């Protein structure tokens, strides 16, 4: 779901009266970040879908492309921010389609490692140029200083999000 329309300032005032812990400015900023992130995510999903690739597969290929050696399924799940069963379901189809392969860990046969095959890299090589064009188009109205400011501000927000997930 995407929040198509931001609540009016009047609506936020009414909510603040009802919920005293609400800070209008923080709520408004939070909703803007949430809406923007959701829209960006949906755009990427649509672009990948046009190229026959799911976001989950793209994420796994991207993570594997950064690894020099095969990595354990549990580590891949951790990097993707999902559970091991969730990532395992996606991996099965990717193995079937020849994008990745499972490799036994030589020191512990219970551990299964994943590595990207050349066909997986080929898909990334086809998809990433269009993704970079999309990113440039979306961010094109920001100059270098604004981009650095945006990254710094979002970095501060992201650091505080870790506290939320621990509570």
PDB file of N, CA, C and O in Angstrom, residues 47-124:
ATOM      1  N   UNK A  47       9.833  -1.734 -12.224  1.00  0.00           N
ATOM      2  CA  UNK A  47      10.897  -1.789 -13.230  1.00  0.00           C
ATOM      3  C   UNK A  47      11.506  -3.179 -13.318  1.00  0.00           C
ATOM      4  O   UNK A  47      11.782  -3.679 -14.410  1.00  0.00           O
ATOM      5  N   UNK A  48      11.731  -3.815 -12.172  1.00  0.00           N
ATOM      6  CA  UNK A  48      12.288  -5.170 -12.165  1.00  0.00           C
ATOM      7  C   UNK A  48      11.298  -6.154 -12.780  1.00  0.00           C
ATOM      8  O   UNK A  48      11.687  -7.043 -13.548  1.00  0.00           O
ATOM      9  N   UNK A  49      10.030  -5.979 -12.459  1.00  0.00           N
ATOM     10  CA  UNK A  49       8.987  -6.867 -12.972  1.00  0.00           C
ATOM     11  C   UNK A  49       8.927  -6.820 -14.495  1.00  0.00           C
ATOM     12  O   UNK A  49       8.747  -7.847 -15.152  1.00  0.00           O
ATOM     13  N   UNK A  50       9.102  -5.624 -15.060  1.00  0.00           N
ATOM     14  CA  UNK A  50       9.107  -5.490 -16.526  1.00  0.00           C
ATOM     15  C   UNK A  50      10.240  -6.295 -17.147  1.00  0.00           C
ATOM     16  O   UNK A  50      10.156  -6.689 -18.305  1.00  0.00           O
ATOM     17  N   UNK A  51      11.290  -6.506 -16.365  1.00  0.00           N
ATOM     18  CA  UNK A  51      12.437  -7.270 -16.857  1.00  0.00           C
ATOM     19  C   UNK A  51      12.384  -8.734 -16.396  1.00  0.00           C
ATOM     20  O   UNK A  51      13.360  -9.473 -16.514  1.00  0.00           O
ATOM     21  N   UNK A  52      11.237  -9.123 -15.817  1.00  0.00           N
ATOM     22  CA  UNK A  52      11.031 -10.510 -15.425  1.00  0.00           C
ATOM     23  C   UNK A  52      11.733 -10.917 -14.146  1.00  0.00           C
ATOM     24  O   UNK A  52      12.021 -12.099 -13.955  1.00  0.00           O
ATOM     25  N   UNK A  53      11.999  -9.953 -13.273  1.00  0.00           N
ATOM     26  CA  UNK A  53      12.731 -10.251 -12.048  1.00  0.00           C
ATOM     27  C   UNK A  53      11.959  -9.742 -10.836  1.00  0.00           C
ATOM     28  O   UNK A  53      11.495  -8.607 -10.823  1.00  0.00           O
ATOM     29  N   UNK A  54      11.836 -10.588  -9.820  1.00  0.00           N
ATOM     30  CA  UNK A  54      11.180 -10.150  -8.581  1.00  0.00           C
ATOM     31  C   UNK A  54      12.176  -9.364  -7.731  1.00  0.00           C
ATOM     32  O   UNK A  54      13.398  -9.506  -7.873  1.00  0.00           O
ATOM     33  N   UNK A  55      11.642  -8.556  -6.830  1.00  0.00           N
ATOM     34  CA  UNK A  55      12.504  -7.785  -5.936  1.00  0.00           C
ATOM     35  C   UNK A  55      13.345  -8.717  -5.057  1.00  0.00           C
ATOM     36  O   UNK A  55      14.515  -8.463  -4.813  1.00  0.00           O
ATOM     37  N   UNK A  56      12.736  -9.806  -4.591  1.00  0.00           N
ATOM     38  CA  UNK A  56      13.454 -10.757  -3.741  1.00  0.00           C
ATOM     39  C   UNK A  56      14.658 -11.368  -4.452  1.00  0.00           C
ATOM     40  O   UNK A  56      15.755 -11.455  -3.889  1.00  0.00           O
ATOM     41  N   UNK A  57      14.462 -11.779  -5.692  1.00  0.00           N
ATOM     42  CA  UNK A  57      15.570 -12.344  -6.467  1.00  0.00           C
ATOM     43  C   UNK A  57      16.649 -11.282  -6.715  1.00  0.00           C
ATOM     44  O   UNK A  57      17.838 -11.568  -6.632  1.00  0.00           O
ATOM     45  N   UNK A  58      16.201 -10.080  -7.039  1.00  0.00           N
ATOM     46  CA  UNK A  58      17.147  -8.994  -7.269  1.00  0.00           C
ATOM     47  C   UNK A  58      17.978  -8.739  -6.016  1.00  0.00           C
ATOM     48  O   UNK A  58      19.198  -8.579  -6.084  1.00  0.00           O
ATOM     49  N   UNK A  59      17.327  -8.696  -4.871  1.00  0.00           N
ATOM     50  CA  UNK A  59      18.018  -8.445  -3.614  1.00  0.00           C
ATOM     51  C   UNK A  59      19.065  -9.529  -3.354  1.00  0.00           C
ATOM     52  O   UNK A  59      20.200  -9.232  -2.989  1.00  0.00           O
ATOM     53  N   UNK A  60      18.695 -10.770  -3.562  1.00  0.00           N
ATOM     54  CA  UNK A  60      19.626 -11.875  -3.322  1.00  0.00           C
ATOM     55  C   UNK A  60      20.808 -11.807  -4.291  1.00  0.00           C
ATOM     56  O   UNK A  60      21.961 -11.955  -3.879  1.00  0.00           O
ATOM     57  N   UNK A  61      20.540 -11.550  -5.561  1.00  0.00           N
ATOM     58  CA  UNK A  61      21.631 -11.432  -6.532  1.00  0.00           C
ATOM     59  C   UNK A  61      22.552 -10.274  -6.166  1.00  0.00           C
ATOM     60  O   UNK A  61      23.782 -10.395  -6.243  1.00  0.00           O
ATOM     61  N   UNK A  62      21.966  -9.164  -5.753  1.00  0.00           N
ATOM     62  CA  UNK A  62      22.776  -8.017  -5.345  1.00  0.00           C
ATOM     63  C   UNK A  62      23.652  -8.328  -4.146  1.00  0.00           C
ATOM     64  O   UNK A  62      24.835  -7.956  -4.111  1.00  0.00           O
ATOM     65  N   UNK A  63      23.089  -9.011  -3.168  1.00  0.00           N
ATOM     66  CA  UNK A  63      23.866  -9.382  -1.978  1.00  0.00           C
ATOM     67  C   UNK A  63      24.983 -10.362  -2.338  1.00  0.00           C
ATOM     68  O   UNK A  63      26.109 -10.227  -1.868  1.00  0.00           O
ATOM     69  N   UNK A  64      24.666 -11.337  -3.174  1.00  0.00           N
ATOM     70  CA  UNK A  64      25.676 -12.331  -3.562  1.00  0.00           C
ATOM     71  C   UNK A  64      26.784 -11.704  -4.398  1.00  0.00           C
ATOM     72  O   UNK A  64      27.936 -12.148  -4.342  1.00  0.00           O
ATOM     73  N   UNK A  65      26.455 -10.669  -5.162  1.00  0.00           N
ATOM     74  CA  UNK A  65      27.470 -10.039  -6.020  1.00  0.00           C
ATOM     75  C   UNK A  65      28.551  -9.347  -5.200  1.00  0.00           C
ATOM     76  O   UNK A  65      29.642  -9.091  -5.695  1.00  0.00           O
ATOM     77  N   UNK A  66      28.263  -9.075  -3.941  1.00  0.00           N
ATOM     78  CA  UNK A  66      29.240  -8.417  -3.065  1.00  0.00           C
ATOM     79  C   UNK A  66      30.122  -9.408  -2.317  1.00  0.00           C
ATOM     80  O   UNK A  66      31.039  -9.020  -1.614  1.00  0.00           O
ATOM     81  N   UNK A  67      29.830 -10.688  -2.463  1.00  0.00           N
ATOM     82  CA  UNK A  67      30.553 -11.716  -1.720  1.00  0.00           C
ATOM     83  C   UNK A  67      31.610 -12.367  -2.609  1.00  0.00           C
ATOM     84  O   UNK A  67      31.325 -12.705  -3.752  1.00  0.00           O
ATOM     85  N   UNK A  68      32.786 -12.546  -2.067  1.00  0.00           N
ATOM     86  CA  UNK A  68      33.830 -13.239  -2.827  1.00  0.00           C
ATOM     87  C   UNK A  68      33.648 -14.748  -2.777  1.00  0.00           C
ATOM     88  O   UNK A  68      33.979 -15.451  -3.721  1.00  0.00           O
ATOM     89  N   UNK A  69      33.132 -15.233  -1.661  1.00  0.00           N
ATOM     90  CA  UNK A  69      32.963 -16.671  -1.470  1.00  0.00           C
ATOM     91  C   UNK A  69      31.494 -16.976  -1.204  1.00  0.00           C
ATOM     92  O   UNK A  69      30.733 -16.103  -0.786  1.00  0.00           O
ATOM     93  N   UNK A  70      31.092 -18.235  -1.422  1.00  0.00           N
ATOM     94  CA  UNK A  70      29.718 -18.624  -1.086  1.00  0.00           C
ATOM     95  C   UNK A  70      29.420 -18.325   0.390  1.00  0.00           C
ATOM     96  O   UNK A  70      30.294 -18.473   1.245  1.00  0.00           O
ATOM     97  N   UNK A  71      28.198 -17.872   0.672  1.00  0.00           N
ATOM     98  CA  UNK A  71      27.846 -17.542   2.051  1.00  0.00           C
ATOM     99  C   UNK A  71      26.715 -18.442   2.537  1.00  0.00           C
ATOM    100  O   UNK A  71      25.896 -18.903   1.739  1.00  0.00           O
ATOM    101  N   UNK A  72      26.666 -18.696   3.847  1.00  0.00           N
ATOM    102  CA  UNK A  72      25.609 -19.535   4.402  1.00  0.00           C
ATOM    103  C   UNK A  72      24.221 -18.921   4.175  1.00  0.00           C
ATOM    104  O   UNK A  72      24.061 -17.699   4.168  1.00  0.00           O
ATOM    105  N   UNK A  73      23.240 -19.782   4.010  1.00  0.00           N
ATOM    106  CA  UNK A  73      21.858 -19.335   3.807  1.00  0.00           C
ATOM    107  C   UNK A  73      21.424 -18.424   4.952  1.00  0.00           C
ATOM    108  O   UNK A  73      20.802 -17.384   4.721  1.00  0.00           O
ATOM    109  N   UNK A  74      21.772 -18.779   6.182  1.00  0.00           N
ATOM    110  CA  UNK A  74      21.346 -17.969   7.332  1.00  0.00           C
ATOM    111  C   UNK A  74      21.956 -16.566   7.280  1.00  0.00           C
ATOM    112  O   UNK A  74      21.304 -15.587   7.639  1.00  0.00           O
ATOM    113  N   UNK A  75      23.179 -16.443   6.805  1.00  0.00           N
ATOM    114  CA  UNK A  75      23.831 -15.138   6.670  1.00  0.00           C
ATOM    115  C   UNK A  75      23.162 -14.325   5.563  1.00  0.00           C
ATOM    116  O   UNK A  75      22.938 -13.123   5.706  1.00  0.00           O
ATOM    117  N   UNK A  76      22.807 -14.985   4.479  1.00  0.00           N
ATOM    118  CA  UNK A  76      22.110 -14.321   3.373  1.00  0.00           C
ATOM    119  C   UNK A  76      20.758 -13.795   3.844  1.00  0.00           C
ATOM    120  O   UNK A  76      20.378 -12.662   3.540  1.00  0.00           O
ATOM    121  N   UNK A  77      20.048 -14.598   4.619  1.00  0.00           N
ATOM    122  CA  UNK A  77      18.759 -14.172   5.168  1.00  0.00           C
ATOM    123  C   UNK A  77      18.931 -12.949   6.068  1.00  0.00           C
ATOM    124  O   UNK A  77      18.160 -11.992   6.002  1.00  0.00           O
ATOM    125  N   UNK A  78      19.965 -12.984   6.895  1.00  0.00           N
ATOM    126  CA  UNK A  78      20.254 -11.858   7.794  1.00  0.00           C
ATOM    127  C   UNK A  78      20.537 -10.588   6.994  1.00  0.00           C
ATOM    128  O   UNK A  78      20.011  -9.516   7.295  1.00  0.00           O
ATOM    129  N   UNK A  79      21.349 -10.697   5.954  1.00  0.00           N
ATOM    130  CA  UNK A  79      21.678  -9.537   5.126  1.00  0.00           C
ATOM    131  C   UNK A  79      20.452  -8.989   4.402  1.00  0.00           C
ATOM    132  O   UNK A  79      20.336  -7.785   4.180  1.00  0.00           O
ATOM    133  N   UNK A  80      19.526  -9.881   4.027  1.00  0.00           N
ATOM    134  CA  UNK A  80      18.305  -9.472   3.335  1.00  0.00           C
ATOM    135  C   UNK A  80      17.227  -8.989   4.306  1.00  0.00           C
ATOM    136  O   UNK A  80      16.218  -8.438   3.878  1.00  0.00           O
ATOM    137  N   UNK A  81      17.424  -9.228   5.596  1.00  0.00           N
ATOM    138  CA  UNK A  81      16.446  -8.793   6.593  1.00  0.00           C
ATOM    139  C   UNK A  81      15.186  -9.635   6.614  1.00  0.00           C
ATOM    140  O   UNK A  81      14.098  -9.145   6.914  1.00  0.00           O
ATOM    141  N   UNK A  82      15.339 -10.920   6.269  1.00  0.00           N
ATOM    142  CA  UNK A  82      14.203 -11.839   6.283  1.00  0.00           C
ATOM    143  C   UNK A  82      14.605 -13.107   7.035  1.00  0.00           C
ATOM    144  O   UNK A  82      15.761 -13.291   7.389  1.00  0.00           O
ATOM    145  N   UNK A  83      13.640 -13.992   7.243  1.00  0.00           N
ATOM    146  CA  UNK A  83      13.923 -15.246   7.932  1.00  0.00           C
ATOM    147  C   UNK A  83      14.584 -16.231   6.973  1.00  0.00           C
ATOM    148  O   UNK A  83      14.463 -16.113   5.747  1.00  0.00           O
ATOM    149  N   UNK A  84      15.247 -17.215   7.538  1.00  0.00           N
ATOM    150  CA  UNK A  84      15.885 -18.250   6.724  1.00  0.00           C
ATOM    151  C   UNK A  84      14.858 -19.004   5.875  1.00  0.00           C
ATOM    152  O   UNK A  84      15.108 -19.224   4.680  1.00  0.00           O
ATOM    153  N   UNK A  85      13.691 -19.396   6.416  1.00  0.00           N
ATOM    154  CA  UNK A  85      12.699 -20.063   5.555  1.00  0.00           C
ATOM    155  C   UNK A  85      12.231 -19.181   4.385  1.00  0.00           C
ATOM    156  O   UNK A  85      12.022 -19.678   3.281  1.00  0.00           O
ATOM    157  N   UNK A  86      12.111 -17.881   4.612  1.00  0.00           N
ATOM    158  CA  UNK A  86      11.687 -16.980   3.541  1.00  0.00           C
ATOM    159  C   UNK A  86      12.717 -16.946   2.426  1.00  0.00           C
ATOM    160  O   UNK A  86      12.392 -17.076   1.242  1.00  0.00           O
ATOM    161  N   UNK A  87      13.984 -16.785   2.796  1.00  0.00           N
ATOM    162  CA  UNK A  87      15.032 -16.729   1.771  1.00  0.00           C
ATOM    163  C   UNK A  87      15.187 -18.089   1.099  1.00  0.00           C
ATOM    164  O   UNK A  87      15.441 -18.165  -0.113  1.00  0.00           O
ATOM    165  N   UNK A  88      15.003 -19.154   1.840  1.00  0.00           N
ATOM    166  CA  UNK A  88      15.133 -20.498   1.263  1.00  0.00           C
ATOM    167  C   UNK A  88      14.106 -20.742   0.166  1.00  0.00           C
ATOM    168  O   UNK A  88      14.414 -21.378  -0.851  1.00  0.00           O
ATOM    169  N   UNK A  89      12.908 -20.223   0.349  1.00  0.00           N
ATOM    170  CA  UNK A  89      11.859 -20.383  -0.663  1.00  0.00           C
ATOM    171  C   UNK A  89      12.253 -19.691  -1.966  1.00  0.00           C
ATOM    172  O   UNK A  89      12.060 -20.238  -3.060  1.00  0.00           O
ATOM    173  N   UNK A  90      12.830 -18.506  -1.867  1.00  0.00           N
ATOM    174  CA  UNK A  90      13.271 -17.777  -3.062  1.00  0.00           C
ATOM    175  C   UNK A  90      14.460 -18.494  -3.701  1.00  0.00           C
ATOM    176  O   UNK A  90      14.547 -18.609  -4.927  1.00  0.00           O
ATOM    177  N   UNK A  91      15.363 -18.996  -2.873  1.00  0.00           N
ATOM    178  CA  UNK A  91      16.562 -19.661  -3.383  1.00  0.00           C
ATOM    179  C   UNK A  91      16.227 -20.906  -4.207  1.00  0.00           C
ATOM    180  O   UNK A  91      16.891 -21.176  -5.214  1.00  0.00           O
ATOM    181  N   UNK A  92      15.202 -21.629  -3.800  1.00  0.00           N
ATOM    182  CA  UNK A  92      14.834 -22.861  -4.530  1.00  0.00           C
ATOM    183  C   UNK A  92      14.551 -22.570  -5.997  1.00  0.00           C
ATOM    184  O   UNK A  92      15.031 -23.279  -6.891  1.00  0.00           O
ATOM    185  N   UNK A  93      13.773 -21.537  -6.248  1.00  0.00           N
ATOM    186  CA  UNK A  93      13.471 -21.163  -7.629  1.00  0.00           C
ATOM    187  C   UNK A  93      14.691 -20.663  -8.372  1.00  0.00           C
ATOM    188  O   UNK A  93      14.854 -20.910  -9.575  1.00  0.00           O
ATOM    189  N   UNK A  94      15.568 -19.963  -7.661  1.00  0.00           N
ATOM    190  CA  UNK A  94      16.780 -19.434  -8.289  1.00  0.00           C
ATOM    191  C   UNK A  94      17.752 -20.561  -8.655  1.00  0.00           C
ATOM    192  O   UNK A  94      18.425 -20.494  -9.675  1.00  0.00           O
ATOM    193  N   UNK A  95      17.797 -21.604  -7.815  1.00  0.00           N
ATOM    194  CA  UNK A  95      18.618 -22.781  -8.125  1.00  0.00           C
ATOM    195  C   UNK A  95      18.041 -23.453  -9.369  1.00  0.00           C
ATOM    196  O   UNK A  95      18.774 -23.781 -10.317  1.00  0.00           O
ATOM    197  N   UNK A  96      16.732 -23.645  -9.366  1.00  0.00           N
ATOM    198  CA  UNK A  96      16.052 -24.289 -10.494  1.00  0.00           C
ATOM    199  C   UNK A  96      16.317 -23.543 -11.803  1.00  0.00           C
ATOM    200  O   UNK A  96      16.515 -24.140 -12.860  1.00  0.00           O
ATOM    201  N   UNK A  97      16.369 -22.199 -11.723  1.00  0.00           N
ATOM    202  CA  UNK A  97      16.561 -21.375 -12.920  1.00  0.00           C
ATOM    203  C   UNK A  97      18.036 -21.145 -13.273  1.00  0.00           C
ATOM    204  O   UNK A  97      18.339 -20.402 -14.213  1.00  0.00           O
ATOM    205  N   UNK A  98      18.949 -21.752 -12.515  1.00  0.00           N
ATOM    206  CA  UNK A  98      20.365 -21.683 -12.838  1.00  0.00           C
ATOM    207  C   UNK A  98      21.028 -20.345 -12.529  1.00  0.00           C
ATOM    208  O   UNK A  98      22.054 -20.013 -13.118  1.00  0.00           O
ATOM    209  N   UNK A  99      20.455 -19.591 -11.576  1.00  0.00           N
ATOM    210  CA  UNK A  99      21.029 -18.297 -11.202  1.00  0.00           C
ATOM    211  C   UNK A  99      22.043 -18.422 -10.082  1.00  0.00           C
ATOM    212  O   UNK A  99      22.983 -17.628  -9.992  1.00  0.00           O
ATOM    213  N   UNK A 100      21.817 -19.384  -9.210  1.00  0.00           N
ATOM    214  CA  UNK A 100      22.683 -19.615  -8.047  1.00  0.00           C
ATOM    215  C   UNK A 100      22.849 -21.117  -7.867  1.00  0.00           C
ATOM    216  O   UNK A 100      22.134 -21.900  -8.491  1.00  0.00           O
ATOM    217  N   UNK A 101      23.765 -21.476  -6.986  1.00  0.00           N
ATOM    218  CA  UNK A 101      23.863 -22.887  -6.613  1.00  0.00           C
ATOM    219  C   UNK A 101      24.142 -23.008  -5.125  1.00  0.00           C
ATOM    220  O   UNK A 101      24.720 -22.117  -4.517  1.00  0.00           O
ATOM    221  N   UNK A 102      23.688 -24.130  -4.590  1.00  0.00           N
ATOM    222  CA  UNK A 102      23.972 -24.459  -3.198  1.00  0.00           C
ATOM    223  C   UNK A 102      25.291 -25.211  -3.156  1.00  0.00           C
ATOM    224  O   UNK A 102      25.553 -26.060  -4.006  1.00  0.00           O
ATOM    225  N   UNK A 103      26.096 -24.893  -2.148  1.00  0.00           N
ATOM    226  CA  UNK A 103      27.410 -25.523  -1.997  1.00  0.00           C
ATOM    227  C   UNK A 103      27.519 -26.025  -0.562  1.00  0.00           C
ATOM    228  O   UNK A 103      27.236 -25.290   0.376  1.00  0.00           O
ATOM    229  N   UNK A 104      27.929 -27.277  -0.408  1.00  0.00           N
ATOM    230  CA  UNK A 104      28.138 -27.805   0.944  1.00  0.00           C
ATOM    231  C   UNK A 104      29.352 -27.138   1.564  1.00  0.00           C
ATOM    232  O   UNK A 104      30.368 -26.928   0.905  1.00  0.00           O
ATOM    233  N   UNK A 105      29.236 -26.842   2.842  1.00  0.00           N
ATOM    234  CA  UNK A 105      30.363 -26.272   3.581  1.00  0.00           C
ATOM    235  C   UNK A 105      31.343 -27.406   3.855  1.00  0.00           C
ATOM    236  O   UNK A 105      30.968 -28.423   4.444  1.00  0.00           O
ATOM    237  N   UNK A 106      32.596 -27.252   3.434  1.00  0.00           N
ATOM    238  CA  UNK A 106      33.558 -28.350   3.620  1.00  0.00           C
ATOM    239  C   UNK A 106      33.844 -28.677   5.086  1.00  0.00           C
ATOM    240  O   UNK A 106      34.165 -29.812   5.420  1.00  0.00           O
ATOM    241  N   UNK A 107      33.680 -27.702   5.967  1.00  0.00           N
ATOM    242  CA  UNK A 107      33.990 -27.948   7.378  1.00  0.00           C
ATOM    243  C   UNK A 107      32.765 -28.367   8.196  1.00  0.00           C
ATOM    244  O   UNK A 107      32.912 -28.888   9.291  1.00  0.00           O
ATOM    245  N   UNK A 108      31.557 -28.144   7.670  1.00  0.00           N
ATOM    246  CA  UNK A 108      30.340 -28.507   8.398  1.00  0.00           C
ATOM    247  C   UNK A 108      29.258 -28.838   7.370  1.00  0.00           C
ATOM    248  O   UNK A 108      28.652 -27.940   6.784  1.00  0.00           O
ATOM    249  N   UNK A 109      28.985 -30.105   7.170  1.00  0.00           N
ATOM    250  CA  UNK A 109      28.040 -30.545   6.135  1.00  0.00           C
ATOM    251  C   UNK A 109      26.618 -30.090   6.410  1.00  0.00           C
ATOM    252  O   UNK A 109      25.771 -30.144   5.517  1.00  0.00           O
ATOM    253  N   UNK A 110      26.333 -29.663   7.635  1.00  0.00           N
ATOM    254  CA  UNK A 110      24.978 -29.168   7.941  1.00  0.00           C
ATOM    255  C   UNK A 110      24.747 -27.778   7.378  1.00  0.00           C
ATOM    256  O   UNK A 110      23.611 -27.351   7.212  1.00  0.00           O
ATOM    257  N   UNK A 111      25.825 -27.057   7.089  1.00  0.00           N
ATOM    258  CA  UNK A 111      25.719 -25.685   6.597  1.00  0.00           C
ATOM    259  C   UNK A 111      25.671 -25.695   5.070  1.00  0.00           C
ATOM    260  O   UNK A 111      26.502 -26.320   4.418  1.00  0.00           O
ATOM    261  N   UNK A 112      24.690 -25.004   4.531  1.00  0.00           N
ATOM    262  CA  UNK A 112      24.575 -24.854   3.086  1.00  0.00           C
ATOM    263  C   UNK A 112      24.959 -23.423   2.742  1.00  0.00           C
ATOM    264  O   UNK A 112      24.474 -22.462   3.335  1.00  0.00           O
ATOM    265  N   UNK A 113      25.848 -23.300   1.778  1.00  0.00           N
ATOM    266  CA  UNK A 113      26.297 -21.990   1.310  1.00  0.00           C
ATOM    267  C   UNK A 113      25.710 -21.731  -0.076  1.00  0.00           C
ATOM    268  O   UNK A 113      25.400 -22.666  -0.803  1.00  0.00           O
ATOM    269  N   UNK A 114      25.616 -20.460  -0.415  1.00  0.00           N
ATOM    270  CA  UNK A 114      25.035 -20.054  -1.699  1.00  0.00           C
ATOM    271  C   UNK A 114      26.054 -19.238  -2.470  1.00  0.00           C
ATOM    272  O   UNK A 114      26.718 -18.362  -1.909  1.00  0.00           O
ATOM    273  N   UNK A 115      26.155 -19.532  -3.763  1.00  0.00           N
ATOM    274  CA  UNK A 115      27.002 -18.705  -4.624  1.00  0.00           C
ATOM    275  C   UNK A 115      26.254 -18.394  -5.913  1.00  0.00           C
ATOM    276  O   UNK A 115      25.430 -19.177  -6.376  1.00  0.00           O
ATOM    277  N   UNK A 116      26.566 -17.235  -6.464  1.00  0.00           N
ATOM    278  CA  UNK A 116      25.942 -16.814  -7.703  1.00  0.00           C
ATOM    279  C   UNK A 116      26.654 -17.461  -8.880  1.00  0.00           C
ATOM    280  O   UNK A 116      27.882 -17.550  -8.906  1.00  0.00           O
ATOM    281  N   UNK A 117      25.865 -17.885  -9.852  1.00  0.00           N
ATOM    282  CA  UNK A 117      26.394 -18.455 -11.083  1.00  0.00           C
ATOM    283  C   UNK A 117      26.472 -17.363 -12.153  1.00  0.00           C
ATOM    284  O   UNK A 117      25.867 -16.295 -12.001  1.00  0.00           O
ATOM    285  N   UNK A 118      27.194 -17.604 -13.233  1.00  0.00           N
ATOM    286  CA  UNK A 118      27.317 -16.595 -14.292  1.00  0.00           C
ATOM    287  C   UNK A 118      25.967 -16.083 -14.818  1.00  0.00           C
ATOM    288  O   UNK A 118      25.828 -14.907 -15.147  1.00  0.00           O
ATOM    289  N   UNK A 119      24.962 -16.937 -14.877  1.00  0.00           N
ATOM    290  CA  UNK A 119      23.631 -16.505 -15.345  1.00  0.00           C
ATOM    291  C   UNK A 119      23.020 -15.471 -14.398  1.00  0.00           C
ATOM    292  O   UNK A 119      22.344 -14.540 -14.832  1.00  0.00           O
ATOM    293  N   UNK A 120      23.277 -15.620 -13.099  1.00  0.00           N
ATOM    294  CA  UNK A 120      22.814 -14.621 -12.127  1.00  0.00           C
ATOM    295  C   UNK A 120      23.504 -13.290 -12.341  1.00  0.00           C
ATOM    296  O   UNK A 120      22.861 -12.227 -12.301  1.00  0.00           O
ATOM    297  N   UNK A 121      24.801 -13.314 -12.579  1.00  0.00           N
ATOM    298  CA  UNK A 121      25.546 -12.082 -12.850  1.00  0.00           C
ATOM    299  C   UNK A 121      25.070 -11.442 -14.151  1.00  0.00           C
ATOM    300  O   UNK A 121      24.958 -10.226 -14.255  1.00  0.00           O
ATOM    301  N   UNK A 122      24.752 -12.275 -15.128  1.00  0.00           N
ATOM    302  CA  UNK A 122      24.251 -11.764 -16.420  1.00  0.00           C
ATOM    303  C   UNK A 122      22.950 -10.984 -16.212  1.00  0.00           C
ATOM    304  O   UNK A 122      22.756  -9.916 -16.793  1.00  0.00           O
ATOM    305  N   UNK A 123      22.082 -11.503 -15.367  1.00  0.00           N
ATOM    306  CA  UNK A 123      20.816 -10.811 -15.096  1.00  0.00           C
ATOM    307  C   UNK A 123      21.091  -9.472 -14.421  1.00  0.00           C
ATOM    308  O   UNK A 123      20.493  -8.457 -14.776  1.00  0.00           O
ATOM    309  N   UNK A 124      21.985  -9.448 -13.438  1.00  0.00           N
ATOM    310  CA  UNK A 124      22.337  -8.173 -12.797  1.00  0.00           C
ATOM    311  C   UNK A 124      22.894  -7.189 -13.823  1.00  0.00           C
ATOM    312  O   UNK A 124      22.548  -6.001 -13.804  1.00  0.00           O
TER     313      UNK A 124
END
